[in-house]
Amino acid sequence: MVEGKFGVCNGITRVNDVKSGSSTLRKSPSGDRFKIYIPYAGQTITWEVILDNSCPEEPPDFIFEDSDFCPNVADIKSLVNWDIGDPHCLTKVIRELLEHYKTFHERLLEAHSRLQFEYSSLLDQTELSRDLIEVYSERTEKKIGPINFLIKLPVDFSDIPPYLTKDNPGENSAVLLILFPSPDSSRVTPQLYLSPRVEHAFGGSGNLRIPAFPSGGCLLDYVPDVYKLLQNKVEKTVQIYERRKELIAAFLSHFGRSVLEFDADGFFDISFLFEWNDFFFILYIELAPSFPQEAPVLTFQSIYHESKEKPYSEVHDKYPYSPRWSGPEMATRIKTYILDNIQAFQKQSVISGSL
Amino acid sequence: MFRRKGIKRRADGMPISTHQRSVVQPPCLLSPLAADIRVMSPAVFLLDGNVVSKPRTMEAENESGSDQENYSRLVSSVIHEYDIIDVEPGARSEESANEDVKSRDSSQDDVTLPRVNCPEKIIICLDMSSEMDKVSFRSRSGDKWTPMKLVRRALSFFLHSKQRLNRNHQFALVHLFDKASWVKDFTGNVRSIISALDDMSDTVELQSFNATSLFDLIHQCVPLPELEGDTTILPPPYIVRMLFIYGRSNGLIEFRNKESFRQLDSSPYFFFDAMYVHEPQSPENRCEEIFDRLCDLDEKGMSYIFEAARNPTRLYDQMAKLLAHPLQRPLQSEIAYRLHNIADLTDT
């Protein structure tokens, strides 16, 4: 029966996935009381669930970390209607409690006009709905703060390139965590969290910079700015990804039977072994993140001659090129360039290299 | 009968086609001389729809103009480009490389693998027989080399190039004496492999080679990735490739117990490639038989098996072809490296 509860609790990961992460469980030796760690608004809240092994039909008791949070049991329908036979009984209770917890924190803001304004203006004047925002206020005896606003940005990630890994990279999301050290502070710090597939598409977490929160600014202006920035970045990333893919595909259709390797994930490079008049050589073609603005870099490499203990090679990055050409056109023109330059490369490799 | 330039003749006057590199064979037709041409290796036909790949054969000697050369009775040029039959134009074009592409060989049981450039663990298996230290390669200018010297240099090019292709490839070194023994465990440090090659122990007079010991060793020491998730899409964490370099013209490959080999070969993430260096084929040696034995190890049809004799350039060329990633490269029967001038093409 306790295992059954565990199963139910693991279901909570879905409830909390709305924002981020999953909950974990620990249980004390008696087996009928355990703690749940729930991510909420950038924090992890700990609730202790107490059941009774001897009478499981009795609904659980809860101990909340936050002693001010004390919802009225009668308001919690799934607790009132506790049905041990329902495998989701605990999930439902937790979900409802979380709702109450969220409301509890929303109410806490009412005492502080600036924060209240920030919150309500986001709800009223942007497209953000209540289920995309979580707020949390840390409270001590003397003061309140820091206060977290966790906002899930409704960016359209549907065209993001696939990210093939064994572990499910999960849903695509971008979440903005904004910290107010105190209700009236101007040193507001934002942090952006991207889900793995989105981060991979952008080329790593370092590749997107969000602006600092302007002093005297407000979320109503700032959040939409970050949203637009992200949406633009997504569009741009998808566009240049498609251009790279198109070019690599064009090269493969010309030279597929000579291919050595190519980047099948981001389409950033492809390499071939070519033969010209009995002279074999390797060609590496590499695309920068700024492609198509920047031309692909071509590197010719000898398989017979070396220079300084490495195979002799020549880098060609300045050749007739236009970013406006289509992938197939680029491939054809680069092919012409290669044919025009092999002989010189061959001569040079013999002269400069050693056999 | 007079001799046409470039056409060699056998003792009985029948022509042997030499290494014709620019012949375009019409689809599915053998040349009219087929009946006279002795195909030395067993026919291994891989059927995939209309594509029929020709058997691998060893290249005939290609020394132009010299009567005294001892020419092989083999027909060569089968492996080379344009012998390919019936490939639809653009068959290799990649609309979407991320979608699963049917494994190019349907003779391997229905395992389709994603065409991704995952890291490779390459095991260089180097023959340590003393024949490797016997001079047998010559250039036109008269320079001479032992197979070992050329192989070491070609390996150095191979290692540098492979690392350039992907920093995550790893290499190990195994020496083949009477038994196989590990010299260097997997490392991405190319310099350490090269210096292990430079500091090698001496070669030894060896007869036949015990393949069982090699595959036993590898099966014991090298774990293969498990098949997880949707194997037609998910890339494996790495694949394992053996690069078997053999240099005996008379020492047969003995393979009594194939258990380890079968275990390894049953994984879609295991590949066997070979480079055979040898004396020119003659009635006094058993090169042809050995080459056939090597080709037999290619049970899945995914291997690259190359050979070279006498011609150093050819050895470098073949080793370069071995750079190709097993999951992304064409079948050996379909490789084509020649660059055409645009004007030569009818369509572009």
XYZ file of C-alpha atoms in Angstrom:
703
model
C 0.000 0.000 0.000
C 2.818 2.319 0.747
C 4.294 1.444 -2.618
C 0.973 2.418 -4.094
C 1.341 5.810 -2.524
C 4.780 6.144 -4.002
C 3.315 5.458 -7.390
C 0.811 8.152 -6.885
C 3.407 10.586 -5.768
C 5.608 9.970 -8.741
C 2.633 11.120 -10.731
C 3.145 14.482 -9.159
C 6.034 15.107 -11.492
C 3.476 15.909 -14.076
C 1.666 18.350 -11.947
C 4.792 20.230 -11.147
C 6.215 19.993 -14.609
C 4.226 23.022 -15.488
C 7.206 25.001 -14.327
C 10.199 22.784 -13.986
C 11.603 19.599 -12.606
C 9.973 16.866 -10.613
C 9.397 16.006 -7.025
C 11.272 13.381 -5.079
C 10.249 11.353 -2.115
C 11.876 10.246 1.029
C 10.280 8.102 3.584
C 10.980 7.606 7.241
C 11.403 4.099 8.585
C 7.781 3.622 9.560
C 6.789 3.780 5.948
C 3.647 5.791 6.172
C 4.976 9.258 6.444
C 7.169 10.903 3.909
C 8.294 14.230 2.592
C 7.597 15.622 -0.781
C 9.882 18.157 -2.384
C 8.032 20.293 -4.844
C 9.600 22.880 -7.109
C 7.685 26.092 -6.957
C 8.574 29.563 -8.128
C 12.273 28.805 -8.169
C 12.270 27.319 -4.672
C 11.812 23.811 -3.420
C 9.105 23.495 -0.856
C 8.946 20.581 1.500
C 5.711 19.121 2.695
C 5.462 16.192 4.967
C 2.684 13.742 4.313
C 1.457 11.637 7.221
C -0.664 8.613 6.631
C -1.637 5.909 9.023
C -0.718 2.366 8.134
C -3.303 0.954 10.429
C -6.163 2.910 8.908
C -5.388 3.887 5.350
C -8.896 5.113 4.646
C -8.137 8.106 6.797
C -6.972 11.086 4.748
C -3.376 12.186 5.340
C -2.195 14.987 7.516
C 0.251 17.505 6.205
C 3.046 19.457 7.774
C 3.982 22.495 5.764
C 7.382 24.066 6.002
C 5.726 27.423 5.894
C 3.849 27.682 9.164
C 1.708 30.574 7.984
C 0.172 28.451 5.293
C -2.815 26.811 6.829
C -5.628 26.173 4.444
C -9.023 25.246 5.699
C -9.424 21.504 5.339
C -13.059 21.870 4.327
C -11.895 23.812 1.267
C -9.831 20.923 0.010
C -12.320 18.793 -1.796
C -10.059 15.913 -2.588
C -9.157 15.657 1.072
C -12.767 15.739 2.100
C -13.552 13.099 -0.493
C -10.475 11.047 0.207
C -10.808 7.733 -1.513
C -7.971 5.368 -0.883
C -9.102 3.225 -3.808
C -8.339 5.978 -6.325
C -4.709 5.704 -7.428
C -4.580 9.454 -7.942
C -6.010 10.397 -4.609
C -2.832 11.835 -3.231
C -1.951 13.547 -6.501
C -5.257 15.332 -6.467
C -4.755 16.515 -2.921
C -1.286 17.826 -3.616
C -2.506 19.597 -6.683
C -5.262 21.319 -4.800
C -2.972 22.233 -1.973
C -0.566 23.773 -4.417
C -3.338 25.885 -5.815
C -4.097 27.141 -2.356
C -0.435 27.703 -1.691
C -0.180 29.777 -4.831
C -3.154 31.868 -3.822
C -1.624 32.289 -0.390
C 1.495 33.798 -1.935
C -0.486 35.946 -4.301
C -2.304 37.418 -1.318
C 0.963 38.180 0.404
C 1.786 40.569 -2.387
C -1.272 42.673 -1.719
C 0.421 44.346 1.216
C 3.107 45.748 -1.055
C 1.828 48.057 -3.706
C 4.803 47.841 -6.024
C 4.813 44.061 -6.104
C 1.070 43.932 -6.352
C 1.267 46.260 -9.314
C 3.930 44.128 -10.963
C 1.865 41.014 -10.587
C -1.503 42.339 -11.603
C -0.174 44.329 -14.531
C 1.423 41.184 -15.908
C -1.856 39.362 -15.662
C -4.052 42.135 -16.955
C -1.951 43.721 -19.632
C 0.047 40.942 -21.241
C -0.932 37.644 -22.773
C 0.317 35.789 -19.764
C -2.280 33.774 -17.938
C -2.281 32.961 -14.240
C -1.130 29.402 -14.780
C 2.115 30.639 -16.297
C 3.163 32.662 -13.262
C 4.167 31.596 -9.788
C 5.134 33.963 -7.002
C 6.856 33.260 -3.744
C 7.828 35.511 -0.878
C 10.441 34.556 1.643
C 9.434 35.860 5.053
C 11.311 36.335 8.275
C 10.145 38.026 11.419
C 11.569 41.346 10.487
C 11.171 41.553 6.767
C 9.891 40.126 3.564
C 12.197 39.182 0.760
C 13.529 37.956 -1.555
C 10.421 37.637 -3.655
C 10.446 35.356 -6.676
C 8.425 35.672 -9.831
C 8.653 32.584 -11.998
C 7.221 33.151 -15.458
C 6.865 30.612 -18.211
C 7.231 32.381 -21.525
C 4.788 31.187 -24.173
C 7.404 31.048 -26.945
C 6.580 28.922 -29.958
C 9.283 26.274 -30.096
C 7.573 23.952 -32.495
C 10.161 24.275 -35.294
C 13.184 23.808 -33.100
C 15.477 21.151 -34.615
C 15.346 17.709 -33.046
C 17.764 16.750 -30.303
C 18.444 13.065 -30.378
C 19.455 11.713 -27.037
C 18.683 8.631 -25.062
C 17.130 10.586 -22.218
C 13.934 12.244 -23.114
C 14.822 15.920 -23.397
C 11.288 16.732 -22.348
C 9.068 19.493 -23.443
C 10.508 22.705 -24.850
C 10.267 25.624 -22.500
C 11.776 28.894 -21.480
C 11.277 30.112 -17.962
C 12.197 33.478 -16.543
C 12.980 33.742 -12.842
C 12.969 37.274 -11.464
C 14.212 38.041 -7.997
C 13.252 41.072 -5.982
C 15.524 41.279 -2.926
C 12.871 43.312 -1.141
C 9.496 44.775 -2.101
C 10.827 48.139 -3.157
C 14.313 47.235 -4.297
C 15.595 48.366 -7.652
C 18.295 45.698 -7.902
C 16.082 43.206 -9.618
C 17.883 40.162 -11.023
C 16.494 38.101 -13.893
C 17.609 34.600 -14.863
C 16.543 32.656 -17.915
C 16.226 28.878 -17.868
C 15.937 26.954 -21.113
C 14.925 23.327 -21.515
C 17.661 21.022 -22.914
C 16.455 20.891 -26.494
C 16.115 24.653 -26.734
C 19.544 25.168 -25.217
C 21.018 22.673 -27.644
C 19.411 24.449 -30.590
C 20.880 27.751 -29.481
C 24.332 26.203 -29.285
C 24.698 26.175 -25.537
C 23.603 28.180 -22.546
C 26.129 30.929 -23.143
C 24.666 31.850 -26.460
C 21.718 33.889 -25.393
C 22.115 37.039 -23.363
C 19.099 38.681 -21.869
C 19.220 42.335 -20.982
C 19.640 43.408 -17.372
C 16.536 44.565 -15.640
C 16.474 48.355 -16.075
C 16.442 50.221 -12.789
C 13.092 51.853 -12.380
C 11.678 49.443 -14.924
C 8.791 47.092 -14.455
C 7.907 43.552 -15.437
C 5.167 44.787 -17.706
C 7.818 46.162 -20.065
C 10.648 43.804 -19.339
C 8.943 40.440 -19.692
C 7.495 41.121 -23.152
C 10.937 42.356 -24.243
C 12.564 39.109 -23.197
C 9.753 37.190 -24.833
C 10.274 38.990 -28.134
C 14.013 38.473 -27.914
C 13.517 34.760 -27.443
C 10.957 34.444 -30.184
C 13.286 36.215 -32.608
C 16.180 34.029 -31.580
C 14.092 30.936 -32.190
C 13.070 32.121 -35.632
C 16.612 33.038 -36.572
C 18.006 29.766 -35.233
C 15.493 27.751 -37.192
C 16.222 29.689 -40.371
C 19.967 29.280 -40.272
C 19.623 25.646 -39.277
C 17.526 25.036 -42.373
C 20.137 26.797 -44.536
C 22.909 24.605 -43.180
C 20.870 21.488 -43.671
C 20.085 22.503 -47.236
C 23.744 23.024 -48.044
C 24.882 19.754 -46.516
C 22.115 17.953 -48.405
C 23.259 19.589 -51.639
C 26.834 18.433 -51.054
C 25.638 14.930 -50.320
C 23.650 14.810 -53.512
C 26.755 15.813 -55.492
C 29.350 13.827 -53.611
C 27.558 11.318 -51.399
C 29.719 8.483 -52.624
C 32.894 10.172 -51.432
C 31.708 11.201 -48.002
C 33.911 10.566 -44.986
C 31.799 12.100 -42.219
C 29.245 14.843 -41.718
C 27.561 16.474 -38.763
C 24.137 14.869 -38.706
C 23.003 16.851 -35.682
C 23.615 20.541 -36.422
C 24.865 20.186 -40.028
C 27.932 22.268 -39.290
C 30.450 20.253 -41.293
C 31.004 17.643 -43.966
C 34.187 16.039 -45.300
C 35.071 14.152 -48.449
C 37.860 12.108 -49.986
C 38.370 13.143 -53.610
C 40.500 11.872 -56.449
C 41.737 14.000 -59.291
C 44.088 12.450 -61.852
C 45.178 9.745 -59.440
C 45.804 12.342 -56.770
C 43.711 11.730 -53.677
C 43.067 14.441 -51.109
C 40.656 15.266 -48.295
C 38.338 18.251 -48.267
C 36.827 19.554 -45.028
C 33.897 21.948 -45.325
C 32.991 23.803 -42.154
C 30.112 26.188 -41.470
C 30.324 28.859 -38.813
C 27.328 29.702 -36.611
C 27.093 32.896 -38.634
C 26.559 30.986 -41.880
C 25.082 31.894 -44.341
C 26.442 35.373 -43.705
C 29.920 33.920 -43.542
C 31.113 31.615 -46.317
C 31.879 27.975 -45.536
C 35.553 27.398 -44.770
C 37.216 24.902 -47.107
C 40.317 23.028 -46.025
C 42.313 20.910 -48.466
C 44.424 18.232 -46.822
C 47.081 15.970 -48.294
C 47.197 12.249 -47.576
C 50.788 11.907 -48.797
C 52.729 14.929 -47.612
C 53.184 16.391 -44.189
C 54.309 19.678 -42.840
C 55.419 20.162 -39.229
C 54.462 16.604 -38.317
C 50.896 17.022 -39.475
C 49.334 16.376 -42.859
C 49.913 19.313 -45.203
C 46.771 21.410 -45.468
C 45.506 24.683 -46.877
C 42.603 26.753 -45.646
C 40.503 28.564 -48.237
C 37.936 30.944 -46.834
C 37.968 33.769 -49.353
C 36.402 32.758 -52.603
C 33.500 33.950 -54.734
C 30.483 33.609 -52.478
C 27.107 35.113 -51.773
C 24.805 34.325 -48.864
C 21.890 34.805 -51.218
C 22.674 31.676 -53.208
C 20.592 28.615 -52.551
C 22.204 25.505 -51.086
C 22.438 23.706 -54.433
C 23.926 26.761 -56.105
C 26.512 27.160 -53.371
C 27.477 23.514 -53.670
C 27.918 23.774 -57.422
C 30.018 26.893 -57.203
C 32.204 25.490 -54.459
C 32.711 22.398 -56.582
C 33.947 24.604 -59.427
C 36.255 26.406 -57.057
C 37.693 23.119 -55.847
C 38.329 21.888 -59.380
C 40.036 25.168 -60.221
C 42.361 24.905 -57.272
C 43.340 21.258 -56.953
C 46.293 21.440 -59.253
C 47.823 24.305 -57.333
C 47.184 22.492 -54.078
C 48.832 19.381 -55.392
C 51.922 21.282 -56.493
C 52.103 23.142 -53.232
C 51.747 20.004 -51.144
C 54.651 18.396 -52.979
C 56.856 21.439 -52.552
C 55.998 22.337 -48.995
C 55.478 18.918 -47.613
C 57.771 16.017 -47.054
C 57.123 12.514 -48.193
C 49.524 -10.460 -82.541
C 50.673 -7.049 -81.696
C 50.296 -5.476 -78.428
C 48.019 -2.524 -78.053
C 49.314 0.114 -75.783
C 48.225 -0.517 -72.280
C 46.672 -3.898 -72.854
C 48.455 -6.729 -71.171
C 48.166 -10.203 -72.456
C 48.328 -13.500 -70.738
C 50.557 -16.262 -71.919
C 47.829 -17.656 -74.115
C 47.196 -14.317 -75.754
C 43.932 -13.438 -74.114
C 43.809 -9.886 -72.890
C 43.686 -9.055 -69.219
C 42.013 -5.787 -68.486
C 44.293 -3.742 -66.323
C 43.172 -1.297 -63.760
C 40.810 0.663 -65.926
C 39.865 3.679 -64.042
C 37.725 5.541 -66.441
C 35.545 2.852 -67.831
C 31.889 3.325 -67.293
C 30.205 -0.015 -67.253
C 26.694 -0.216 -68.596
C 24.248 -1.324 -65.993
C 24.034 -5.022 -65.269
C 26.220 -6.116 -68.132
C 29.452 -7.876 -67.773
C 31.994 -7.293 -70.430
C 31.985 -9.684 -73.398
C 35.240 -11.072 -72.105
C 33.557 -12.229 -68.941
C 33.884 -15.858 -69.828
C 37.613 -15.494 -70.192
C 38.108 -13.467 -67.116
C 38.803 -15.501 -64.099
C 37.148 -14.074 -61.042
C 39.290 -15.146 -58.177
C 37.179 -14.501 -55.160
C 33.848 -16.090 -54.520
C 30.961 -14.107 -55.792
C 29.404 -12.163 -53.010
C 26.318 -10.544 -54.283
C 24.459 -8.198 -52.082
C 20.996 -7.724 -53.329
C 19.102 -4.671 -52.490
C 16.408 -4.147 -54.996
C 18.211 -3.568 -58.246
C 21.606 -2.902 -56.852
C 24.025 -5.715 -57.366
C 27.435 -5.241 -55.957
C 30.300 -7.035 -57.522
C 32.683 -9.268 -55.677
C 35.854 -7.873 -54.311
C 38.943 -8.866 -56.171
C 42.500 -7.869 -55.818
C 43.965 -5.366 -58.183
C 46.171 -6.620 -60.964
C 49.675 -5.299 -61.283
C 49.723 -2.009 -63.049
C 53.253 -1.383 -64.192
C 52.988 0.047 -67.640
C 55.282 -1.133 -70.372
C 57.331 -3.722 -68.643
C 57.316 -7.175 -70.150
C 59.266 -8.798 -67.395
C 56.666 -8.174 -64.746
C 54.886 -11.150 -63.394
C 51.314 -10.271 -64.028
C 48.518 -11.594 -62.019
C 45.819 -13.560 -63.744
C 43.220 -11.571 -61.924
C 40.815 -9.141 -63.405
C 40.914 -5.972 -61.454
C 38.907 -2.820 -61.462
C 35.831 -4.430 -60.087
C 35.847 -2.378 -56.942
C 36.291 0.903 -58.631
C 33.810 3.616 -59.296
C 31.464 3.510 -62.241
C 31.189 -0.215 -61.992
C 28.157 0.601 -59.987
C 24.972 -0.583 -61.426
C 21.595 0.866 -61.420
C 21.868 3.453 -58.723
C 19.099 5.991 -59.064
C 20.527 9.449 -59.543
C 20.325 11.377 -56.363
C 19.816 8.190 -54.449
C 22.295 9.426 -51.955
C 20.818 12.847 -51.568
C 19.903 13.623 -48.028
C 16.635 15.399 -47.695
C 16.565 14.938 -44.037
C 19.457 13.163 -42.501
C 17.677 12.917 -39.221
C 15.021 10.608 -40.474
C 15.917 7.024 -40.350
C 17.688 5.969 -43.485
C 17.415 2.333 -44.331
C 20.663 0.600 -43.706
C 22.254 0.312 -47.044
C 22.517 -3.400 -46.918
C 19.383 -5.442 -46.746
C 21.338 -8.615 -46.310
C 21.889 -7.574 -42.717
C 18.775 -8.595 -40.908
C 16.537 -5.612 -40.932
C 18.647 -3.463 -38.680
C 18.362 0.076 -39.826
C 20.770 2.462 -38.219
C 20.708 6.221 -38.012
C 23.208 7.895 -40.299
C 24.925 9.816 -37.533
C 28.564 10.601 -36.920
C 28.735 9.258 -33.402
C 32.178 8.746 -31.852
C 34.114 5.707 -33.005
C 36.307 3.416 -30.965
C 38.821 2.176 -33.487
C 41.011 -0.825 -32.695
C 44.117 -0.883 -34.841
C 45.179 -4.536 -35.134
C 48.689 -4.536 -36.490
C 50.365 -7.625 -37.864
C 53.789 -8.137 -36.307
C 55.040 -10.787 -38.685
C 58.547 -10.260 -40.030
C 57.209 -9.982 -43.552
C 56.065 -6.513 -42.540
C 59.753 -5.603 -42.334
C 60.651 -6.970 -45.743
C 61.025 -4.401 -48.470
C 58.304 -4.897 -51.031
C 56.980 -1.455 -51.918
C 58.700 0.572 -54.597
C 58.061 3.910 -56.224
C 58.829 4.700 -59.820
C 61.785 6.732 -58.791
C 63.321 3.663 -57.207
C 62.690 4.401 -53.533
C 61.931 1.343 -51.476
C 59.962 0.755 -48.326
C 58.870 -1.988 -46.022
C 55.152 -2.394 -45.500
C 55.600 -1.543 -41.838
C 57.187 1.798 -42.556
C 54.437 2.777 -44.964
C 51.686 1.488 -42.729
C 53.023 3.457 -39.776
C 53.147 6.608 -41.827
C 49.714 6.011 -43.323
C 48.373 5.377 -39.819
C 49.787 8.679 -38.686
C 47.863 10.429 -41.453
C 44.818 8.362 -40.568
C 44.964 9.288 -36.895
C 45.464 13.003 -37.498
C 42.692 13.112 -40.069
C 40.274 11.084 -38.000
C 40.827 13.334 -35.029
C 40.228 16.358 -37.228
C 36.935 14.845 -38.313
C 35.811 14.397 -34.719
C 37.692 15.023 -31.491
C 35.716 12.316 -29.735
C 37.018 9.387 -31.728
C 39.239 7.047 -29.747
C 41.931 4.622 -30.820
C 43.465 1.485 -29.376
C 46.393 -0.604 -30.551
C 46.666 -4.381 -30.659
C 49.719 -6.303 -31.851
C 49.251 -9.563 -33.675
C 51.921 -12.090 -32.787
C 51.046 -15.725 -32.250
C 48.327 -14.355 -30.107
C 46.845 -10.928 -30.110
C 47.870 -8.556 -27.335
C 46.748 -5.094 -26.304
C 49.401 -2.453 -26.538
C 47.449 0.713 -25.967
C 43.978 1.092 -24.557
C 41.453 3.493 -26.039
C 42.630 7.055 -26.073
C 41.878 10.242 -27.932
C 45.519 11.216 -27.627
C 46.760 10.632 -31.142
C 50.378 11.388 -30.251
C 50.508 8.555 -27.755
C 49.342 6.054 -30.355
C 51.864 7.390 -32.844
C 54.680 7.080 -30.367
C 53.537 3.549 -29.500
C 53.818 2.853 -33.218
C 57.271 4.395 -33.314
C 58.517 2.463 -30.306
C 57.315 -0.911 -31.404
C 58.888 -4.182 -30.467
C 60.465 -6.195 -33.238
C 58.510 -8.234 -35.694
C 58.723 -11.979 -35.499
C 58.732 -14.811 -37.978
C 55.141 -16.009 -37.943
C 53.166 -18.520 -39.914
C 49.418 -18.703 -39.888
C 47.381 -16.294 -37.850
C 45.024 -17.353 -35.100
C 42.000 -15.145 -35.633
C 40.149 -16.715 -32.732
C 42.608 -15.245 -30.271
C 42.065 -11.767 -31.671
C 38.300 -11.869 -31.545
C 38.381 -13.487 -28.119
C 40.527 -10.636 -26.871
C 38.302 -7.965 -28.322
C 35.110 -9.604 -27.178
C 36.563 -9.803 -23.702
C 37.912 -6.289 -23.492
C 35.604 -4.097 -25.497
C 32.002 -3.632 -24.419
C 29.563 -2.836 -27.180
C 26.746 -0.368 -26.575
C 23.397 -1.864 -25.815
C 20.530 -1.319 -28.132
C 18.332 1.208 -26.409
C 15.226 3.041 -27.343
C 14.370 3.410 -30.976
C 17.573 2.210 -32.611
C 16.537 3.483 -35.996
C 16.725 7.037 -34.733
C 18.770 7.168 -31.578
C 22.507 7.335 -32.131
C 24.547 4.882 -30.098
C 27.016 6.453 -27.648
C 29.813 5.050 -29.869
C 30.492 2.301 -32.368
C 33.419 -0.114 -32.384
C 35.490 -0.630 -35.511
C 38.355 -3.027 -36.026
C 41.041 -1.913 -38.418
C 42.785 -5.199 -39.215
C 46.137 -4.692 -40.898
C 47.595 -7.930 -42.205
C 50.879 -8.410 -43.977
C 51.438 -12.103 -44.690
C 51.535 -13.457 -48.187
C 51.681 -17.061 -47.073
C 50.360 -17.211 -43.538
C 46.750 -18.210 -43.718
C 44.145 -16.855 -41.350
C 42.947 -19.699 -39.201
C 39.622 -19.320 -37.618
C 38.490 -22.378 -35.736
C 36.270 -21.038 -33.041
C 34.074 -18.230 -34.301
C 32.043 -17.804 -31.145
C 33.514 -14.453 -30.083
C 33.380 -13.139 -33.603
C 29.725 -14.071 -33.890
C 28.950 -12.331 -30.632
C 30.698 -9.175 -31.733
C 29.341 -9.238 -35.257
C 25.788 -9.684 -34.050
C 25.853 -6.140 -32.730
C 24.900 -3.504 -35.279
C 27.450 -1.246 -33.616
C 30.429 -3.432 -34.483
C 32.365 -3.070 -37.729
C 35.279 -4.941 -39.244
C 37.568 -3.257 -41.804
C 40.785 -4.636 -43.210
C 43.898 -3.509 -45.033
C 45.904 -6.305 -46.585
C 49.476 -5.567 -47.657
C 51.291 -8.300 -49.506
C 53.731 -9.343 -52.179
C 52.474 -9.223 -55.713
C 50.265 -12.188 -56.249
C 51.961 -15.198 -57.778
C 51.720 -18.997 -57.848
C 54.358 -19.063 -55.132
C 52.223 -17.319 -52.559
C 48.732 -17.518 -51.217
C 47.666 -13.899 -51.367
C 44.495 -14.557 -53.219
C 43.347 -17.196 -50.788
C 44.139 -14.968 -47.843
C 42.297 -12.069 -49.374
C 39.266 -14.277 -49.871
C 39.427 -15.358 -46.253
C 39.414 -11.725 -45.243
C 36.418 -10.989 -47.410
C 34.607 -13.878 -45.772
C 34.775 -12.013 -42.489
C 32.480 -9.420 -43.972
C 29.311 -11.291 -43.162
C 27.129 -8.240 -42.824
C 28.264 -6.590 -46.027
C 29.181 -3.399 -44.227
C 32.963 -3.749 -44.222
C 35.680 -2.044 -46.197
C 38.323 -4.551 -47.232
C 41.283 -3.149 -49.140
C 44.607 -4.451 -50.326
C 47.834 -3.067 -51.718
C 51.019 -4.488 -53.086
C 54.142 -2.837 -54.432
C 52.542 0.584 -54.997
C 52.990 2.937 -52.031
C 50.536 5.511 -53.324
C 47.836 2.914 -53.438
C 48.477 2.022 -49.810
C 48.002 5.653 -48.770
C 44.881 5.918 -50.913
C 43.300 2.823 -49.397
C 44.084 3.889 -45.838
C 42.434 7.245 -46.553
C 39.283 5.494 -47.729
C 39.174 3.786 -44.358
C 38.572 7.171 -42.738
C 34.920 7.039 -43.702
C 32.487 6.672 -40.833
C 30.774 3.254 -40.942
C 27.335 4.686 -40.259
C 27.584 7.347 -42.931
C 29.734 5.876 -45.678
C 28.428 4.153 -48.798
C 28.900 0.415 -49.227
C 32.313 -0.461 -50.547
C 30.775 -1.386 -53.868
C 29.366 2.111 -54.200
C 32.275 4.307 -53.339
C 33.331 6.837 -55.960
C 35.955 9.486 -55.364
C 36.687 10.891 -58.805
C 35.927 14.554 -59.332
C 34.520 15.413 -62.711
C 34.807 18.640 -64.501
C 31.405 20.245 -64.654
C 31.559 20.234 -68.422
C 31.778 16.464 -68.414
C 28.483 16.051 -66.710
C 25.294 15.907 -68.682
C 23.221 17.057 -65.765
C 24.200 19.337 -62.953
